[in-house]
Amino acid sequence: MKLPALPLFSLRIFKIVFPLGLLSAPLYIGAAHLWYFSAVIFFLAASFTLYWICLQSSPDGSVIHTPLDAGIGIYLFFLVLASVQTQIPSKSAVELFKTLSVTVVFYATVYYCRERRRMRFLLTAMVLLGGLLSLAGLLQWLGALPKAWWHRAHFLSSVYVNHNHFAGFLEMLLPLSLSFILAEERRSKKILFTFLSGLMGVAFMLSLSRGGFLSMALALGLLAILLMTNKSLKKTFWVFFALALMMFCMIGLFGFTPVLDRLQSMKDIHASGNDLSLAQRLLIWKGSLELITKHFWFGTGPGTFENAFFMFRPAGFIERPGFAHNDYLNLWADCGVFVFFSAMGLCAVLFFLLLLELRMD
């Protein structure tokens, strides 16, 4: 059905502004600064709101429902309740704004991807962005680009303020790029996605994020299980062999020593527990658990961990961390038990939907 003039005009604006906003979000220090994040969200949300309002006035104006709607509503309800109980209203207001912004992005994505070709375009653009940012990071590593945005000089972080954040970005995009290699029928596109996957793989390894290494191993392990389930692994073995060979050669070019040293540090931590970073994190987690017991139901308020933790520091610990360095403990300490289990419920629904999709296939 052809849309009337106004909804059609708003759709065209939305189709341009939404992907541009989404792709530009990480370009300045990973959108870590509130002003930059807010500017991106403003244009993105404005275009989506205009499109949604105009769409509802058209004959094709149906509201799209998702299996996550109820869980998101429950999560937001208890998050607002935790924000009302907060010890620092200004910080909780910022965190609430960020959460609502992410919610808007989620529903904007649902509406943008109503057509399969738009979803494919968006996913392809994200993979290309991951490859370009990885290339920028590798050039930084070689000294070919300025390093003013680097958080730490010995870790590859590209345009992100922290190498762990960049590793998290690639954790989402690398499995997606590998999936494109399998899905594409044209050899030229297979080669392109293999090259992009290689760039992201090398950049990910040089990010030296130990948590990222573990998460990526789990993600790739799950992908391998899915491939073995539908017998696609044998058919595409040569692709992954070529990718692994490419990554091996590229990491050899940049140097194996940093990666091997970082992997060795994981072994040392497990064996002796003598890594200072791990020791500090264990003390932070210990204090976080005590904080949770004192503010079990509603937490201290979203975004207030840094201030609230000060009163629960273990003896001999003099640092003042901004976060718990554990998302689960941080969420519970900030927002309480109801928000925590609402978030876990959303994760469980997503996992169930994945299993359901696999059974249907």
GROMACS .gro file of C-alpha atoms in nm:
model
  361
    1MET     CA    1   0.000   0.000   0.000
    2LYS     CA    2   0.137   0.340  -0.101
    3LEU     CA    3   0.182   0.583   0.187
    4PRO     CA    4   0.029   0.935   0.179
    5ALA     CA    5   0.263   1.229   0.114
    6LEU     CA    6   0.341   1.325   0.478
    7PRO     CA    7   0.415   0.973   0.609
    8LEU     CA    8   0.620   0.906   0.296
    9PHE     CA    9   0.822   1.227   0.352
   10SER     CA   10   0.880   1.139   0.719
   11LEU     CA   11   0.985   0.787   0.618
   12ARG     CA   12   1.247   0.926   0.382
   13ILE     CA   13   1.387   1.148   0.659
   14PHE     CA   14   1.390   0.854   0.902
   15LYS     CA   15   1.559   0.625   0.649
   16ILE     CA   16   1.843   0.876   0.614
   17VAL     CA   17   1.882   1.013   0.968
   18PHE     CA   18   1.847   0.686   1.159
   19PRO     CA   19   2.135   0.488   1.002
   20LEU     CA   20   2.354   0.800   0.995
   21GLY     CA   21   2.290   0.859   1.366
   22LEU     CA   22   2.352   0.497   1.454
   23LEU     CA   23   2.674   0.479   1.256
   24SER     CA   24   2.807   0.813   1.380
   25ALA     CA   25   2.745   0.732   1.747
   26PRO     CA   26   3.082   0.566   1.822
   27LEU     CA   27   3.295   0.796   1.608
   28TYR     CA   28   3.383   1.048   1.881
   29ILE     CA   29   3.538   0.866   2.176
   30GLY     CA   30   3.272   0.596   2.163
   31ALA     CA   31   2.999   0.850   2.251
   32ALA     CA   32   3.141   0.861   2.605
   33HIS     CA   33   3.068   1.232   2.642
   34LEU     CA   34   2.709   1.312   2.731
   35TRP     CA   35   2.689   1.611   2.497
   36TYR     CA   36   2.783   1.404   2.192
   37PHE     CA   37   2.559   1.115   2.290
   38SER     CA   38   2.270   1.357   2.345
   39ALA     CA   39   2.320   1.525   2.007
   40VAL     CA   40   2.310   1.191   1.822
   41ILE     CA   41   2.005   1.076   2.018
   42PHE     CA   42   1.821   1.402   1.955
   43PHE     CA   43   1.834   1.373   1.576
   44LEU     CA   44   1.771   1.000   1.582
   45ALA     CA   45   1.475   1.023   1.819
   46ALA     CA   46   1.328   1.327   1.641
   47SER     CA   47   1.328   1.153   1.303
   48PHE     CA   48   1.176   0.837   1.452
   49THR     CA   49   0.907   1.028   1.643
   50LEU     CA   50   0.806   1.223   1.333
   51TYR     CA   51   0.789   0.904   1.128
   52TRP     CA   52   0.592   0.714   1.395
   53ILE     CA   53   0.333   0.991   1.442
   54CYS     CA   54   0.283   1.030   1.067
   55LEU     CA   55   0.264   0.654   1.023
   56GLN     CA   56  -0.016   0.620   1.277
   57SER     CA   57  -0.228   0.863   1.076
   58SER     CA   58  -0.192   0.656   0.760
   59PRO     CA   59  -0.385   0.340   0.654
   60ASP     CA   60  -0.068   0.137   0.716
   61GLY     CA   61  -0.026   0.273   1.067
   62SER     CA   62  -0.009  -0.043   1.275
   63VAL     CA   63   0.190  -0.054   1.599
   64ILE     CA   64   0.467  -0.314   1.595
   65HIS     CA   65   0.479  -0.533   1.905
   66THR     CA   66   0.779  -0.740   2.014
   67PRO     CA   67   0.815  -1.027   2.265
   68LEU     CA   68   1.026  -0.792   2.480
   69ASP     CA   69   0.762  -0.521   2.529
   70ALA     CA   70   0.634  -0.645   2.866
   71GLY     CA   71   0.986  -0.705   3.000
   72ILE     CA   72   1.106  -0.362   2.889
   73GLY     CA   73   0.802  -0.200   3.053
   74ILE     CA   74   0.867  -0.382   3.383
   75TYR     CA   75   1.236  -0.293   3.371
   76LEU     CA   76   1.167   0.076   3.308
   77PHE     CA   77   0.903   0.087   3.583
   78PHE     CA   78   1.141  -0.040   3.849
   79LEU     CA   79   1.424   0.174   3.711
   80VAL     CA   80   1.211   0.485   3.756
   81LEU     CA   81   1.122   0.365   4.105
   82ALA     CA   82   1.492   0.322   4.187
   83SER     CA   83   1.559   0.670   4.048
   84VAL     CA   84   1.296   0.817   4.281
   85GLN     CA   85   1.476   0.654   4.578
   86THR     CA   86   1.821   0.775   4.464
   87GLN     CA   87   2.078   0.941   4.683
   88ILE     CA   88   2.201   1.165   4.398
   89PRO     CA   89   1.910   1.275   4.174
   90SER     CA   90   2.127   1.443   3.907
   91LYS     CA   91   2.331   1.130   3.835
   92SER     CA   92   2.024   0.906   3.832
   93ALA     CA   93   1.850   1.143   3.591
   94VAL     CA   94   2.142   1.107   3.348
   95GLU     CA   95   2.134   0.727   3.370
   96LEU     CA   96   1.757   0.724   3.324
   97PHE     CA   97   1.799   0.944   3.016
   98LYS     CA   98   2.055   0.703   2.871
   99THR     CA   99   1.830   0.403   2.932
  100LEU     CA  100   1.530   0.571   2.772
  101SER     CA  101   1.751   0.668   2.478
  102VAL     CA  102   1.858   0.307   2.426
  103THR     CA  103   1.492   0.203   2.444
  104VAL     CA  104   1.406   0.453   2.170
  105VAL     CA  105   1.692   0.320   1.957
  106PHE     CA  106   1.562  -0.034   2.003
  107TYR     CA  107   1.212   0.050   1.881
  108ALA     CA  108   1.347   0.273   1.605
  109THR     CA  109   1.549  -0.025   1.485
  110VAL     CA  110   1.238  -0.245   1.491
  111TYR     CA  111   1.050   0.002   1.271
  112TYR     CA  112   1.346   0.068   1.043
  113CYS     CA  113   1.390  -0.305   0.981
  114ARG     CA  114   1.028  -0.364   0.880
  115GLU     CA  115   1.163  -0.446   0.535
  116ARG     CA  116   1.426  -0.715   0.499
  117ARG     CA  117   1.637  -0.511   0.258
  118ARG     CA  118   1.663  -0.229   0.513
  119MET     CA  119   1.773  -0.471   0.782
  120ARG     CA  120   2.038  -0.615   0.551
  121PHE     CA  121   2.159  -0.266   0.461
  122LEU     CA  122   2.186  -0.166   0.827
  123LEU     CA  123   2.375  -0.482   0.924
  124THR     CA  124   2.610  -0.448   0.628
  125ALA     CA  125   2.679  -0.086   0.717
  126MET     CA  126   2.760  -0.184   1.076
  127VAL     CA  127   3.007  -0.448   0.959
  128LEU     CA  128   3.172  -0.196   0.726
  129LEU     CA  129   3.196   0.049   1.017
  130GLY     CA  130   3.361  -0.218   1.231
  131GLY     CA  131   3.615  -0.284   0.957
  132LEU     CA  132   3.693   0.087   0.909
  133LEU     CA  133   3.735   0.152   1.281
  134SER     CA  134   3.956  -0.156   1.307
  135LEU     CA  135   4.169  -0.026   1.020
  136ALA     CA  136   4.197   0.312   1.196
  137GLY     CA  137   4.305   0.135   1.514
  138LEU     CA  138   4.568  -0.070   1.333
  139LEU     CA  139   4.708   0.245   1.171
  140GLN     CA  140   4.723   0.403   1.516
  141TRP     CA  141   4.907   0.096   1.641
  142LEU     CA  142   5.167   0.148   1.366
  143GLY     CA  143   5.194   0.518   1.447
  144ALA     CA  144   5.044   0.632   1.117
  145LEU     CA  145   4.757   0.821   1.289
  146PRO     CA  146   4.759   1.053   1.594
  147LYS     CA  147   4.697   0.881   1.926
  148ALA     CA  148   4.519   1.166   2.103
  149TRP     CA  149   4.206   0.957   2.152
  150TRP     CA  150   4.386   0.660   2.303
  151HIS     CA  151   4.301   0.582   2.662
  152ARG     CA  152   4.617   0.377   2.714
  153ALA     CA  153   4.907   0.382   2.471
  154HIS     CA  154   4.976   0.005   2.473
  155PHE     CA  155   4.620  -0.105   2.391
  156LEU     CA  156   4.442  -0.071   2.057
  157SER     CA  157   4.120   0.124   2.115
  158SER     CA  158   4.064   0.302   1.779
  159VAL     CA  159   3.826   0.595   1.837
  160TYR     CA  160   3.707   0.461   2.172
  161VAL     CA  161   3.820   0.600   2.505
  162ASN     CA  162   3.887   0.252   2.644
  163HIS     CA  163   4.024  -0.063   2.479
  164ASN     CA  164   3.769  -0.281   2.660
  165HIS     CA  165   3.484  -0.075   2.511
  166PHE     CA  166   3.625  -0.118   2.162
  167ALA     CA  167   3.662  -0.491   2.220
  168GLY     CA  168   3.295  -0.503   2.324
  169PHE     CA  169   3.201  -0.324   2.001
  170LEU     CA  170   3.388  -0.585   1.795
  171GLU     CA  171   3.239  -0.870   1.998
  172MET     CA  172   2.902  -0.780   1.848
  173LEU     CA  173   3.020  -0.719   1.491
  174LEU     CA  174   3.274  -0.995   1.427
  175PRO     CA  175   3.026  -1.287   1.463
  176LEU     CA  176   2.787  -1.088   1.242
  177SER     CA  177   3.056  -1.047   0.976
  178LEU     CA  178   3.131  -1.421   0.991
  179SER     CA  179   2.762  -1.492   0.941
  180PHE     CA  180   2.763  -1.272   0.631
  181ILE     CA  181   3.047  -1.483   0.491
  182LEU     CA  182   2.821  -1.788   0.516
  183ALA     CA  183   2.509  -1.617   0.388
  184GLU     CA  184   2.659  -1.447   0.083
  185GLU     CA  185   2.645  -1.634  -0.244
  186ARG     CA  186   2.860  -1.399  -0.452
  187ARG     CA  187   3.231  -1.471  -0.423
  188SER     CA  188   3.328  -1.102  -0.432
  189LYS     CA  189   3.117  -1.027  -0.124
  190LYS     CA  190   3.249  -1.334   0.055
  191ILE     CA  191   3.601  -1.205  -0.002
  192LEU     CA  192   3.503  -0.857   0.121
  193PHE     CA  193   3.347  -0.987   0.442
  194THR     CA  194   3.640  -1.222   0.496
  195PHE     CA  195   3.877  -0.924   0.470
  196LEU     CA  196   3.664  -0.714   0.708
  197SER     CA  197   3.647  -1.006   0.952
  198GLY     CA  198   4.024  -1.034   0.938
  199LEU     CA  199   4.070  -0.665   1.015
  200MET     CA  200   3.828  -0.684   1.307
  201GLY     CA  201   3.984  -1.006   1.434
  202VAL     CA  202   4.337  -0.862   1.439
  203ALA     CA  203   4.220  -0.533   1.595
  204PHE     CA  204   4.028  -0.730   1.856
  205MET     CA  205   4.333  -0.936   1.952
  206LEU     CA  206   4.549  -0.622   1.978
  207SER     CA  207   4.291  -0.457   2.202
  208LEU     CA  208   4.433  -0.698   2.462
  209SER     CA  209   4.102  -0.709   2.647
  210ARG     CA  210   4.107  -1.019   2.866
  211GLY     CA  211   3.734  -1.003   2.931
  212GLY     CA  212   3.687  -0.956   2.558
  213PHE     CA  213   3.892  -1.269   2.485
  214LEU     CA  214   3.665  -1.478   2.707
  215SER     CA  215   3.344  -1.328   2.567
  216MET     CA  216   3.457  -1.370   2.207
  217ALA     CA  217   3.553  -1.732   2.272
  218LEU     CA  218   3.201  -1.800   2.400
  219ALA     CA  219   3.041  -1.617   2.106
  220LEU     CA  220   3.248  -1.801   1.845
  221GLY     CA  221   3.189  -2.130   2.025
  222LEU     CA  222   2.813  -2.075   2.004
  223LEU     CA  223   2.845  -1.984   1.635
  224ALA     CA  224   3.040  -2.305   1.571
  225ILE     CA  225   2.770  -2.511   1.743
  226LEU     CA  226   2.503  -2.347   1.528
  227LEU     CA  227   2.706  -2.419   1.214
  228MET     CA  228   2.755  -2.782   1.309
  229THR     CA  229   2.382  -2.811   1.378
  230ASN     CA  230   2.289  -2.719   1.020
  231LYS     CA  231   2.599  -2.884   0.869
  232SER     CA  232   2.736  -2.558   0.729
  233LEU     CA  233   3.077  -2.585   0.892
  234LYS     CA  234   3.221  -2.840   0.648
  235LYS     CA  235   3.097  -2.645   0.346
  236THR     CA  236   3.267  -2.324   0.458
  237PHE     CA  237   3.577  -2.468   0.623
  238TRP     CA  238   3.803  -2.314   0.359
  239VAL     CA  239   3.666  -1.967   0.435
  240PHE     CA  240   3.748  -1.988   0.805
  241PHE     CA  241   4.084  -2.145   0.729
  242ALA     CA  242   4.169  -1.852   0.499
  243LEU     CA  243   4.049  -1.607   0.765
  244ALA     CA  244   4.256  -1.771   1.038
  245LEU     CA  245   4.565  -1.771   0.811
  246MET     CA  246   4.510  -1.403   0.727
  247MET     CA  247   4.478  -1.310   1.096
  248PHE     CA  248   4.788  -1.513   1.186
  249CYS     CA  249   4.996  -1.334   0.923
  250MET     CA  250   4.864  -0.989   1.017
  251ILE     CA  251   4.920  -1.040   1.389
  252GLY     CA  252   5.269  -1.163   1.302
  253LEU     CA  253   5.324  -0.837   1.116
  254PHE     CA  254   5.217  -0.632   1.419
  255GLY     CA  255   5.392  -0.860   1.667
  256PHE     CA  256   5.282  -1.166   1.864
  257THR     CA  257   5.450  -1.056   2.188
  258PRO     CA  258   5.176  -0.824   2.327
  259VAL     CA  259   4.903  -1.082   2.261
  260LEU     CA  260   5.101  -1.371   2.407
  261ASP     CA  261   5.196  -1.168   2.714
  262ARG     CA  262   4.832  -1.073   2.770
  263LEU     CA  263   4.716  -1.433   2.735
  264GLN     CA  264   4.992  -1.540   2.973
  265SER     CA  265   4.871  -1.284   3.227
  266MET     CA  266   4.530  -1.458   3.225
  267LYS     CA  267   4.703  -1.787   3.307
  268ASP     CA  268   4.906  -1.624   3.583
  269ILE     CA  269   4.595  -1.472   3.739
  270HIS     CA  270   4.424  -1.808   3.742
  271ALA     CA  271   4.727  -1.986   3.883
  272SER     CA  272   4.849  -1.753   4.154
  273GLY     CA  273   4.608  -1.465   4.190
  274ASN     CA  274   4.904  -1.224   4.203
  275ASP     CA  275   4.777  -0.979   3.942
  276LEU     CA  276   4.716  -0.641   4.104
  277SER     CA  277   4.421  -0.561   3.880
  278LEU     CA  278   4.243  -0.881   3.980
  279ALA     CA  279   4.320  -0.823   4.347
  280GLN     CA  280   4.169  -0.477   4.326
  281ARG     CA  281   3.861  -0.605   4.149
  282LEU     CA  282   3.807  -0.874   4.412
  283LEU     CA  283   3.810  -0.604   4.680
  284ILE     CA  284   3.567  -0.393   4.475
  285TRP     CA  285   3.333  -0.691   4.440
  286LYS     CA  286   3.356  -0.758   4.812
  287GLY     CA  287   3.258  -0.400   4.891
  288SER     CA  288   2.983  -0.414   4.627
  289LEU     CA  289   2.826  -0.717   4.793
  290GLU     CA  290   2.820  -0.533   5.126
  291LEU     CA  291   2.664  -0.231   4.954
  292ILE     CA  292   2.396  -0.457   4.805
  293THR     CA  293   2.306  -0.606   5.143
  294LYS     CA  294   2.250  -0.256   5.283
  295HIS     CA  295   2.049  -0.132   4.982
  296PHE     CA  296   1.894  -0.458   4.868
  297TRP     CA  297   1.554  -0.352   4.732
  298PHE     CA  298   1.606  -0.028   4.537
  299GLY     CA  299   1.983   0.024   4.542
  300THR     CA  300   2.144   0.361   4.595
  301GLY     CA  301   2.015   0.501   4.265
  302PRO     CA  302   2.123   0.461   3.901
  303GLY     CA  303   2.469   0.604   3.840
  304THR     CA  304   2.556   0.649   4.207
  305PHE     CA  305   2.798   0.357   4.255
  306GLU     CA  306   3.112   0.571   4.270
  307ASN     CA  307   2.975   0.781   4.555
  308ALA     CA  308   2.796   0.503   4.741
  309PHE     CA  309   3.089   0.260   4.731
  310PHE     CA  310   3.309   0.503   4.923
  311MET     CA  311   3.131   0.407   5.246
  312PHE     CA  312   3.177   0.033   5.184
  313ARG     CA  313   3.543   0.013   5.085
  314PRO     CA  314   3.717  -0.292   5.236
  315ALA     CA  315   4.000  -0.228   5.482
  316GLY     CA  316   4.322  -0.134   5.307
  317PHE     CA  317   4.153  -0.042   4.979
  318ILE     CA  318   4.218   0.325   4.900
  319GLU     CA  319   4.091   0.348   4.542
  320ARG     CA  320   3.763   0.512   4.442
  321PRO     CA  321   3.634   0.315   4.141
  322GLY     CA  322   3.367   0.462   3.918
  323PHE     CA  323   3.213   0.121   3.853
  324ALA     CA  324   3.201  -0.224   4.009
  325HIS     CA  325   3.383  -0.377   3.708
  326ASN     CA  326   3.105  -0.634   3.708
  327ASP     CA  327   2.783  -0.541   3.531
  328TYR     CA  328   2.566  -0.766   3.748
  329LEU     CA  329   2.692  -0.634   4.080
  330ASN     CA  330   2.689  -0.277   3.949
  331LEU     CA  331   2.327  -0.304   3.834
  332TRP     CA  332   2.206  -0.454   4.161
  333ALA     CA  333   2.401  -0.206   4.374
  334ASP     CA  334   2.269   0.091   4.177
  335CYS     CA  335   1.912  -0.014   4.107
  336GLY     CA  336   1.815  -0.292   4.345
  337VAL     CA  337   1.682  -0.645   4.316
  338PHE     CA  338   1.374  -0.569   4.104
  339VAL     CA  339   1.569  -0.401   3.824
  340PHE     CA  340   1.833  -0.674   3.839
  341PHE     CA  341   1.587  -0.959   3.791
  342SER     CA  342   1.394  -0.762   3.528
  343ALA     CA  343   1.716  -0.739   3.327
  344MET     CA  344   1.787  -1.109   3.378
  345GLY     CA  345   1.432  -1.184   3.263
  346LEU     CA  346   1.490  -0.991   2.939
  347CYS     CA  347   1.807  -1.193   2.878
  348ALA     CA  348   1.616  -1.517   2.943
  349VAL     CA  349   1.345  -1.417   2.691
  350LEU     CA  350   1.610  -1.342   2.427
  351PHE     CA  351   1.776  -1.680   2.490
  352PHE     CA  352   1.440  -1.858   2.467
  353LEU     CA  353   1.361  -1.683   2.138
  354LEU     CA  354   1.699  -1.795   2.003
  355LEU     CA  355   1.628  -2.158   2.096
  356LEU     CA  356   1.283  -2.132   1.944
  357GLU     CA  357   1.429  -1.998   1.619
  358LEU     CA  358   1.680  -2.282   1.605
  359ARG     CA  359   1.409  -2.544   1.653
  360MET     CA  360   1.205  -2.388   1.373
  361ASP     CA  361   1.507  -2.408   1.142
   0.00000   0.00000   0.00000
